[in-house]
Each structure stands twice: as structure tokens, then as C-alpha cells.
Tab-separated table of C-alpha atoms in Angstrom:
chain	number	residue	atom	x	y	z
A	1	UNK	CA	26.499	-70.662	118.526
A	2	UNK	CA	22.815	-69.832	117.964
A	3	UNK	CA	23.693	-67.345	115.192
A	4	UNK	CA	25.942	-69.878	113.473
A	5	UNK	CA	23.247	-72.522	113.663
A	6	UNK	CA	20.719	-70.060	112.182
A	7	UNK	CA	23.000	-69.376	109.213
A	8	UNK	CA	23.462	-73.099	108.764
A	9	UNK	CA	19.730	-73.546	108.041
A	10	UNK	CA	19.145	-70.167	106.325
A	11	UNK	CA	21.217	-70.845	103.183
A	12	UNK	CA	19.470	-74.117	102.228
A	13	UNK	CA	16.129	-72.454	102.893
A	14	UNK	CA	16.961	-69.573	100.559
A	15	UNK	CA	18.177	-72.013	97.888
A	16	UNK	CA	14.955	-73.964	98.257
A	17	UNK	CA	12.859	-70.843	97.850
A	18	UNK	CA	14.848	-69.819	94.747
A	19	UNK	CA	14.358	-73.264	93.249
A	20	UNK	CA	10.636	-73.189	93.953
A	21	UNK	CA	10.431	-69.858	92.141
A	22	UNK	CA	12.906	-70.643	89.344
A	23	UNK	CA	11.841	-74.146	88.316
A	24	UNK	CA	8.334	-73.192	87.153
A	25	UNK	CA	9.847	-70.338	85.171
A	26	UNK	CA	12.460	-72.666	83.694
A	27	UNK	CA	9.877	-75.213	82.547
A	28	UNK	CA	6.750	-73.155	81.859
A	29	UNK	CA	7.749	-69.582	81.008
A	30	UNK	CA	11.047	-69.969	79.176
A	31	UNK	CA	10.749	-69.798	75.365
A	32	UNK	CA	9.616	-73.088	73.883
A	33	UNK	CA	11.070	-72.315	70.468
A	34	UNK	CA	14.795	-72.221	69.846
A	35	UNK	CA	14.253	-70.227	66.660
A	36	UNK	CA	14.533	-66.479	66.191
A	37	UNK	CA	11.451	-66.296	63.996
A	38	UNK	CA	7.830	-67.450	64.167
A	39	UNK	CA	7.233	-71.134	63.520
A	40	UNK	CA	3.875	-72.526	62.422
A	41	UNK	CA	2.439	-75.949	63.118
A	42	UNK	CA	-0.557	-77.320	61.277
A	43	UNK	CA	-2.980	-79.520	63.186
A	44	UNK	CA	-5.527	-81.430	61.133
A	45	UNK	CA	-8.430	-83.700	62.026
A	46	UNK	CA	-6.200	-86.778	62.216
A	47	UNK	CA	-3.813	-85.312	64.782
A	48	UNK	CA	-3.655	-86.521	68.359
A	49	UNK	CA	-2.012	-85.197	71.493
A	50	UNK	CA	1.148	-87.190	70.748
A	51	UNK	CA	1.358	-86.177	67.077
A	52	UNK	CA	1.024	-82.518	68.079
A	53	UNK	CA	3.895	-82.958	70.532
A	54	UNK	CA	5.997	-84.552	67.791
A	55	UNK	CA	5.324	-81.590	65.493
A	56	UNK	CA	6.641	-79.156	68.097
A	57	UNK	CA	9.665	-81.125	69.312
A	58	UNK	CA	12.027	-80.333	66.395
A	59	UNK	CA	12.032	-76.594	67.189
A	60	UNK	CA	11.736	-76.801	70.981
A	61	UNK	CA	14.312	-76.708	73.781
A	62	UNK	CA	14.276	-79.913	75.878
A	63	UNK	CA	13.400	-78.238	79.161
A	64	UNK	CA	10.567	-76.086	77.793
A	65	UNK	CA	9.288	-79.047	75.828
A	66	UNK	CA	9.155	-81.029	79.048
A	67	UNK	CA	6.993	-78.323	80.575
A	68	UNK	CA	4.705	-78.203	77.536
A	69	UNK	CA	4.345	-81.991	77.473
A	70	UNK	CA	3.373	-81.938	81.146
A	71	UNK	CA	0.634	-79.426	80.442
A	72	UNK	CA	-0.666	-81.194	77.342
A	73	UNK	CA	-0.763	-84.607	78.998
A	74	UNK	CA	-2.225	-83.598	82.324
A	75	UNK	CA	-4.576	-80.712	81.552
A	76	UNK	CA	-7.224	-82.321	79.350
A	77	UNK	CA	-5.751	-81.601	75.913
A	78	UNK	CA	-6.018	-85.173	74.609
A	79	UNK	CA	-9.808	-84.834	74.366
A	80	UNK	CA	-9.684	-81.272	73.080
A	81	UNK	CA	-7.309	-81.231	70.087
A	82	UNK	CA	-8.375	-78.361	67.822
A	83	UNK	CA	-7.414	-78.123	64.161
A	84	UNK	CA	-5.720	-75.044	62.795
A	85	UNK	CA	-2.518	-73.189	61.982
A	86	UNK	CA	-0.774	-72.143	65.185
A	87	UNK	CA	2.126	-69.756	65.594
A	88	UNK	CA	4.887	-70.438	68.105
A	89	UNK	CA	6.697	-67.147	68.535
A	90	UNK	CA	10.148	-66.546	70.002
A	91	UNK	CA	9.610	-65.972	73.719
A	92	UNK	CA	6.337	-67.917	73.932
A	93	UNK	CA	6.560	-70.135	77.012
A	94	UNK	CA	4.933	-73.520	77.503
A	95	UNK	CA	1.882	-72.015	79.209
A	96	UNK	CA	1.293	-69.581	76.327
A	97	UNK	CA	1.680	-72.289	73.673
A	98	UNK	CA	-0.581	-74.634	75.635
A	99	UNK	CA	-3.311	-72.005	75.997
A	100	UNK	CA	-3.245	-71.249	72.272
A	101	UNK	CA	-3.526	-74.914	71.355
A	102	UNK	CA	-6.197	-75.758	73.912
A	103	UNK	CA	-8.367	-72.714	73.154
A	104	UNK	CA	-7.933	-72.799	69.368
A	105	UNK	CA	-6.166	-69.433	69.179
A	106	UNK	CA	-4.829	-69.991	65.679
A	107	UNK	CA	-3.206	-67.606	63.197
A	108	UNK	CA	-4.818	-66.663	59.903
A	109	UNK	CA	-2.896	-67.062	56.666
A	110	UNK	CA	-2.635	-65.265	53.334
A	111	UNK	CA	-4.547	-67.192	50.664
A	112	UNK	CA	-4.114	-66.116	47.053
A	113	UNK	CA	-6.809	-66.962	44.536
A	114	UNK	CA	-4.817	-67.537	41.336
A	115	UNK	CA	-5.718	-66.704	37.738
A	116	UNK	CA	-6.016	-70.280	36.497
A	117	UNK	CA	-7.857	-71.793	33.540
A	118	UNK	CA	-9.943	-74.498	35.175
A	119	UNK	CA	-11.800	-75.209	38.396
A	120	UNK	CA	-9.796	-78.422	38.757
A	121	UNK	CA	-6.574	-76.423	38.705
A	122	UNK	CA	-7.995	-73.937	41.224
A	123	UNK	CA	-9.030	-76.769	43.547
A	124	UNK	CA	-5.609	-78.377	43.238
A	125	UNK	CA	-3.798	-75.183	44.236
A	126	UNK	CA	-6.165	-74.406	47.128
A	127	UNK	CA	-5.940	-77.996	48.311
A	128	UNK	CA	-2.190	-77.580	48.761
A	129	UNK	CA	-2.652	-74.444	50.845
A	130	UNK	CA	-5.621	-75.353	53.037
A	131	UNK	CA	-6.608	-78.241	55.287
A	132	UNK	CA	-9.260	-79.067	52.687
A	133	UNK	CA	-8.332	-81.576	49.994
A	134	UNK	CA	-8.674	-80.672	46.322
A	135	UNK	CA	-11.367	-83.279	45.640
A	136	UNK	CA	-13.617	-81.793	48.326
A	137	UNK	CA	-13.155	-78.287	46.939
A	138	UNK	CA	-13.762	-79.318	43.319
A	139	UNK	CA	-16.802	-81.391	44.214
A	140	UNK	CA	-18.373	-78.470	46.072
A	141	UNK	CA	-17.724	-75.959	43.280
A	142	UNK	CA	-19.041	-78.294	40.583
A	143	UNK	CA	-22.140	-79.127	42.618
A	144	UNK	CA	-25.371	-77.868	41.071
A	145	UNK	CA	-26.730	-77.202	44.571
A	146	UNK	CA	-23.718	-75.023	45.417
A	147	UNK	CA	-24.048	-73.083	42.180
A	148	UNK	CA	-27.748	-72.436	42.726
A	149	UNK	CA	-27.146	-71.420	46.341
A	150	UNK	CA	-24.765	-68.655	45.309
A	151	UNK	CA	-26.635	-67.593	42.179
A	152	UNK	CA	-24.551	-69.281	39.470
A	153	UNK	CA	-24.557	-72.365	37.292
A	154	UNK	CA	-21.746	-74.814	36.641
A	155	UNK	CA	-20.466	-72.652	33.768
A	156	UNK	CA	-20.542	-69.281	35.525
A	157	UNK	CA	-19.388	-70.313	39.029
A	158	UNK	CA	-15.795	-69.363	38.088
A	159	UNK	CA	-16.967	-65.735	38.019
A	160	UNK	CA	-17.416	-65.828	41.794
A	161	UNK	CA	-13.661	-65.999	42.362
A	162	UNK	CA	-11.864	-62.659	42.315
A	163	UNK	CA	-8.098	-63.260	42.113
A	164	UNK	CA	-6.573	-61.506	45.087
A	165	UNK	CA	-4.968	-62.307	48.433
A	166	UNK	CA	-7.215	-62.818	51.449
A	167	UNK	CA	-6.709	-63.572	55.144
A	168	UNK	CA	-8.371	-66.881	55.984
A	169	UNK	CA	-7.936	-69.662	58.515
A	170	UNK	CA	-6.078	-72.735	57.277
A	171	UNK	CA	-8.841	-75.026	58.568
A	172	UNK	CA	-11.663	-73.083	56.914
A	173	UNK	CA	-14.534	-75.337	55.822
A	174	UNK	CA	-15.458	-75.570	52.152
A	175	UNK	CA	-18.733	-73.806	52.932
A	176	UNK	CA	-16.843	-71.102	54.819
A	177	UNK	CA	-14.452	-70.675	51.909
A	178	UNK	CA	-17.233	-70.306	49.343
A	179	UNK	CA	-19.155	-67.865	51.547
A	180	UNK	CA	-15.982	-65.783	51.867
A	181	UNK	CA	-15.433	-65.828	48.095
A	182	UNK	CA	-19.004	-64.666	47.491
A	183	UNK	CA	-18.555	-61.896	50.065
A	184	UNK	CA	-15.347	-60.722	48.356
A	185	UNK	CA	-17.074	-60.931	44.964
A	186	UNK	CA	-19.901	-58.699	46.194
A	187	UNK	CA	-17.404	-56.271	47.706
A	188	UNK	CA	-15.466	-56.119	44.415
A	189	UNK	CA	-18.609	-55.482	42.392
A	190	UNK	CA	-19.292	-52.121	44.001
A	191	UNK	CA	-21.857	-49.614	42.732
A	192	UNK	CA	-19.380	-48.025	40.322
A	193	UNK	CA	-18.488	-51.300	38.612
A	194	UNK	CA	-22.117	-52.446	38.499
A	195	UNK	CA	-23.156	-49.128	36.923
A	196	UNK	CA	-20.488	-49.462	34.227
A	197	UNK	CA	-21.620	-53.017	33.490
A	198	UNK	CA	-25.235	-51.864	33.231
A	199	UNK	CA	-24.213	-49.147	30.764
A	200	UNK	CA	-22.721	-51.883	28.587
A	201	UNK	CA	-25.953	-53.888	28.962
A	202	UNK	CA	-23.914	-56.762	30.383
A	203	UNK	CA	-24.148	-58.560	33.726
A	204	UNK	CA	-21.123	-58.924	36.037
A	205	UNK	CA	-20.899	-62.583	34.958
A	206	UNK	CA	-20.850	-61.575	31.290
A	207	UNK	CA	-18.238	-58.907	31.949
A	208	UNK	CA	-16.116	-61.520	33.718
A	209	UNK	CA	-16.571	-63.966	30.841
A	210	UNK	CA	-15.356	-61.410	28.301
A	211	UNK	CA	-12.491	-60.438	30.615
A	212	UNK	CA	-11.381	-64.072	30.806
A	213	UNK	CA	-11.082	-64.187	27.003
A	214	UNK	CA	-9.093	-60.963	26.958
A	215	UNK	CA	-6.756	-62.293	29.645
A	216	UNK	CA	-6.020	-65.267	27.417
A	217	UNK	CA	-5.465	-63.042	24.388
A	218	UNK	CA	-2.702	-61.027	26.015
A	219	UNK	CA	-0.669	-60.609	29.188
A	220	UNK	CA	-0.126	-56.947	28.283
A	221	UNK	CA	-2.419	-55.081	30.675
A	222	UNK	CA	-2.019	-51.826	28.756
A	223	UNK	CA	-3.530	-53.412	25.634
A	224	UNK	CA	-6.469	-55.111	27.339
A	225	UNK	CA	-8.832	-52.078	27.163
A	226	UNK	CA	-8.134	-51.892	23.418
A	227	UNK	CA	-8.984	-55.563	22.884
A	228	UNK	CA	-12.066	-55.159	25.059
A	229	UNK	CA	-13.243	-52.346	22.814
A	230	UNK	CA	-12.873	-54.563	19.751
A	231	UNK	CA	-14.891	-57.421	21.241
A	232	UNK	CA	-17.604	-55.037	22.429
A	233	UNK	CA	-17.832	-53.674	18.876
A	234	UNK	CA	-18.350	-57.237	17.640
A	235	UNK	CA	-21.010	-57.961	20.236
A	236	UNK	CA	-22.924	-54.829	19.263
A	237	UNK	CA	-22.842	-55.813	15.599
A	238	UNK	CA	-23.900	-59.406	16.384
A	239	UNK	CA	-20.642	-60.676	14.916
A	240	UNK	CA	-19.091	-63.891	16.265
A	241	UNK	CA	-16.253	-63.089	18.658
A	242	UNK	CA	-13.999	-65.592	16.855
A	243	UNK	CA	-11.685	-65.714	19.879
A	244	UNK	CA	-8.968	-68.354	19.569
A	245	UNK	CA	-8.661	-68.875	23.363
A	246	UNK	CA	-12.206	-70.217	23.435
A	247	UNK	CA	-11.176	-72.942	20.982
A	248	UNK	CA	-8.353	-73.992	23.298
A	249	UNK	CA	-10.813	-74.096	26.188
A	250	UNK	CA	-13.342	-76.093	24.175
A	251	UNK	CA	-10.653	-78.622	23.254
A	252	UNK	CA	-9.133	-78.484	26.781
A	253	UNK	CA	-5.749	-78.190	25.079
A	254	UNK	CA	-3.924	-75.128	26.336
A	255	UNK	CA	-0.648	-76.100	24.671
A	256	UNK	CA	-1.862	-75.154	21.194
A	257	UNK	CA	0.302	-72.477	19.584
A	258	UNK	CA	-1.595	-72.260	16.316
A	259	UNK	CA	-5.319	-72.552	15.716
A	260	UNK	CA	-5.870	-74.266	12.362
A	261	UNK	CA	-9.152	-74.110	10.440
A	262	UNK	CA	-9.931	-77.757	11.210
A	263	UNK	CA	-9.983	-76.931	14.930
A	264	UNK	CA	-12.575	-74.201	14.421
A	265	UNK	CA	-15.256	-76.845	13.859
A	266	UNK	CA	-15.111	-78.273	17.376
A	267	UNK	CA	-18.639	-78.929	18.631
A	268	UNK	CA	-18.827	-76.868	21.806
A	269	UNK	CA	-20.887	-73.959	23.161
A	270	UNK	CA	-17.510	-72.356	23.883
A	271	UNK	CA	-16.643	-72.252	20.174
A	272	UNK	CA	-17.031	-68.539	19.413
A	273	UNK	CA	-16.475	-69.176	15.705
A	274	UNK	CA	-19.699	-71.169	15.391
A	275	UNK	CA	-21.715	-69.494	18.159
A	276	UNK	CA	-22.494	-65.783	18.301
A	277	UNK	CA	-22.193	-63.842	21.524
A	278	UNK	CA	-20.359	-64.769	24.676
A	279	UNK	CA	-19.605	-68.364	25.689
A	280	UNK	CA	-21.601	-69.866	28.598
A	281	UNK	CA	-19.090	-68.704	31.213
A	282	UNK	CA	-15.513	-67.651	31.914
A	283	UNK	CA	-12.713	-69.670	30.315
A	284	UNK	CA	-10.468	-68.918	33.292
A	285	UNK	CA	-10.481	-67.089	36.608
A	286	UNK	CA	-10.539	-63.590	35.133
A	287	UNK	CA	-8.052	-61.022	36.393
A	288	UNK	CA	-9.048	-57.743	38.023
A	289	UNK	CA	-7.120	-55.960	35.248
A	290	UNK	CA	-9.132	-57.869	32.669
A	291	UNK	CA	-12.480	-57.060	34.284
A	292	UNK	CA	-11.628	-53.383	34.629
A	293	UNK	CA	-10.365	-53.363	31.032
A	294	UNK	CA	-13.858	-54.334	29.867
A	295	UNK	CA	-15.572	-51.820	32.137
A	296	UNK	CA	-13.188	-49.066	30.992
A	297	UNK	CA	-12.635	-50.204	27.404
A	298	UNK	CA	-11.213	-47.983	24.691
A	299	UNK	CA	-13.884	-46.736	22.289
A	300	UNK	CA	-12.777	-47.207	18.674
A	301	UNK	CA	-14.013	-48.678	15.379
A	302	UNK	CA	-11.776	-51.739	15.102
A	303	UNK	CA	-13.446	-55.089	14.463
A	304	UNK	CA	-10.427	-57.340	13.896
A	305	UNK	CA	-7.110	-58.065	15.512
A	306	UNK	CA	-4.175	-60.356	14.903
A	307	UNK	CA	-1.057	-61.016	16.936
A	308	UNK	CA	1.887	-58.932	15.780
A	309	UNK	CA	4.515	-60.640	13.715
A	310	UNK	CA	7.243	-59.495	16.128
A	311	UNK	CA	5.853	-61.849	18.828
A	312	UNK	CA	5.700	-58.972	21.288
A	313	UNK	CA	2.432	-60.267	22.701
A	314	UNK	CA	0.550	-57.259	21.323
A	315	UNK	CA	-1.753	-57.018	18.302
A	316	UNK	CA	-2.384	-55.289	15.000
A	317	UNK	CA	-5.941	-53.953	14.805
A	318	UNK	CA	-8.020	-53.470	11.689
A	319	UNK	CA	-11.343	-51.913	10.741
A	320	UNK	CA	-11.874	-53.983	7.582
A	321	UNK	CA	-11.548	-57.657	6.817
A	322	UNK	CA	-9.173	-57.023	3.914
A	323	UNK	CA	-6.837	-55.090	6.195
A	324	UNK	CA	-7.085	-57.904	8.743
A	325	UNK	CA	-6.087	-60.489	6.128
A	326	UNK	CA	-2.897	-58.547	5.451
A	327	UNK	CA	-2.071	-58.538	9.175
A	328	UNK	CA	-2.865	-62.257	9.414
A	329	UNK	CA	-0.591	-63.021	6.450
A	330	UNK	CA	2.314	-61.259	8.151
A	331	UNK	CA	1.785	-63.227	11.354
A	332	UNK	CA	1.417	-66.552	9.521
A	333	UNK	CA	4.646	-65.865	7.646
A	334	UNK	CA	6.458	-65.166	10.926
A	335	UNK	CA	5.120	-68.422	12.449
A	336	UNK	CA	6.265	-70.420	9.441
A	337	UNK	CA	9.702	-68.855	9.515
A	338	UNK	CA	10.101	-69.843	13.164
A	339	UNK	CA	8.777	-73.332	12.498
A	340	UNK	CA	5.920	-72.919	14.967
A	341	UNK	CA	3.193	-75.483	14.338
């Protein structure tokens, strides 16, 4: 009878012990996410404890979510919400997710600086990818104080941005972003590139400005060193660059398909038909290919170029103006035949 009575109490005791061990695991260590891939939540300055919970709920299992909610609501998170981009990985339990959120253990992201024509466009794109809004970014870049701080002016500041992909935090401050861009700019302009620029008697900003024009002249990277050589020849002879893309930039009309003579009179320091030398700054975020095309330009004697009449995106080059006029006539004829105005 004593043995039977012992067994009678042993089974419930064992079950109780198992439950004591299993329940914490079930609520706090079991995977929060029901997905088989990483999921990212973005917490901004307006988020609260409850809004964070609501952002996680759609991908969470009910039981694990209950454990996470318990931690968030009873472990001081409401007064410690940290902004950022947080990863919830398959297998991450409530305790792991809670620790990441509470301690600000966020994940970095890949941010691509695009080759765009204007600072406004750059700010708009970055504003869609970062916690920062586009107006804040644009205002900072256009600021005279910002430009002076980093060694630029409002015309040359675009040269600071090297189009590439960088690892940054989603909640990076505008100051942090600009410091990072300057750091990447300085890393890009290594001793080799700076020496090549010095040999051309041009500054990195001037090289970037010329590269931005070349980028707008063609998307054919193989031809860019050839075009660079032509513009450098013009600079050395004190000839106006007469670059059509600068007219588009001056007019802020990038839809133009033909540049008529009447447009060449636009009153702007970016008009390279009426002003000798380089314009005040880049007319776009210059590509790495464009910059290196200038630094490693093809040495030749051409002074003129005109888009080919086959619309291949490449150009006919000429040493004399009379030869150039023949090339221009062929291109004009092709435009007229296609009805391009």
C-alpha cells in the first residue's frame, strides 16, 4: 500500500516538473517567427512599445508572441524603445528578440548611392531607404555650413558622393551619413588617383565634374576614355567644351532630345557654349567608370565629336571643324528622318 501511494503522488510531481521546465521554453525560447527566412522590422522615433508589438505580430506564432509581449511589457522596454532596423531570424526566441530590441542590437543595411542628376533626386531616393526624410537630407546637403565643413561649396558638394553600395544603419543621422560619404570619398581618392589628377593639373572635384559630363554624353563605358581625351584636348587649347548635357542641366530639362541653337544662349554658368572651361560643379553624381575614364583617358588629337547617325549611343570623332560639320549633318539628317524634335 505504501508503494502504491508513492506512485500515486510521483506521476503528478513528474508532470509538474516537466511543465515547469517546458513552459518557459514554450513561451520564451521557441522561435518567434513563423517564417523560414529573416524578417526585418523598422522602428522609428514615433514608435512605442505597443506599435513595436504590432509590427512583430503578423509574422509571430501566438505562444511565442505572448512570451515576447510579457517581456516587453514587464521588463522596462516602454521607456527604452530604440530606433533601428532589427532582424528576427528563424529560431530566435522571445528572449533573444527582446534583448536585441532593448539593447539596440540592430542590423546594418546595404545603401546604394545612385548616379542621379540632382541633389533633390538623391535626397528623394535616400529618404525612401533610410529613417531620414528627403527634406532633411536635401537641406543638409544644400547648407552652406555643411559644404564648408566638408570642403565644398553648393556647386561641388555632389562630388563628395561616390556611387557605390555601403553598409550603414537604417537610423543613421544626417551628420553620420555625410561623414560616412566623406570617408568613402577620401578612400576612393587614393594616392594613385590623386597623382593622376595632379598630372592633368585638375583637382578631384574638377575630374568629377568632367566625368559627370562624360557620363551624360554616353552610357558606353568603353567609349568614355575617348570622350575624356577629346574634352581634355579642348581644355588645354582653351576651347569651350560645348557639351550639350550642360545645357540640359542649365535649363533643368533632362527630357530634351535635341539641342537647338536658341537653347545655347541660356544664361547660366553651366552653359559650356558661352563659358570656357569646366562648369562650377558636377551635373550629376559622377560614376566611378566616368571618373576613371578621365584619369585614364585616351590620348589623341580629336577636338570634336557628334553622336553617330545609327543611334548606337557612340560618337564620330573629328580633328577639324569641317569634318565635324559633315558628321553633324549626318546625325541631323537621321534625327529628321525619325521625326525626333
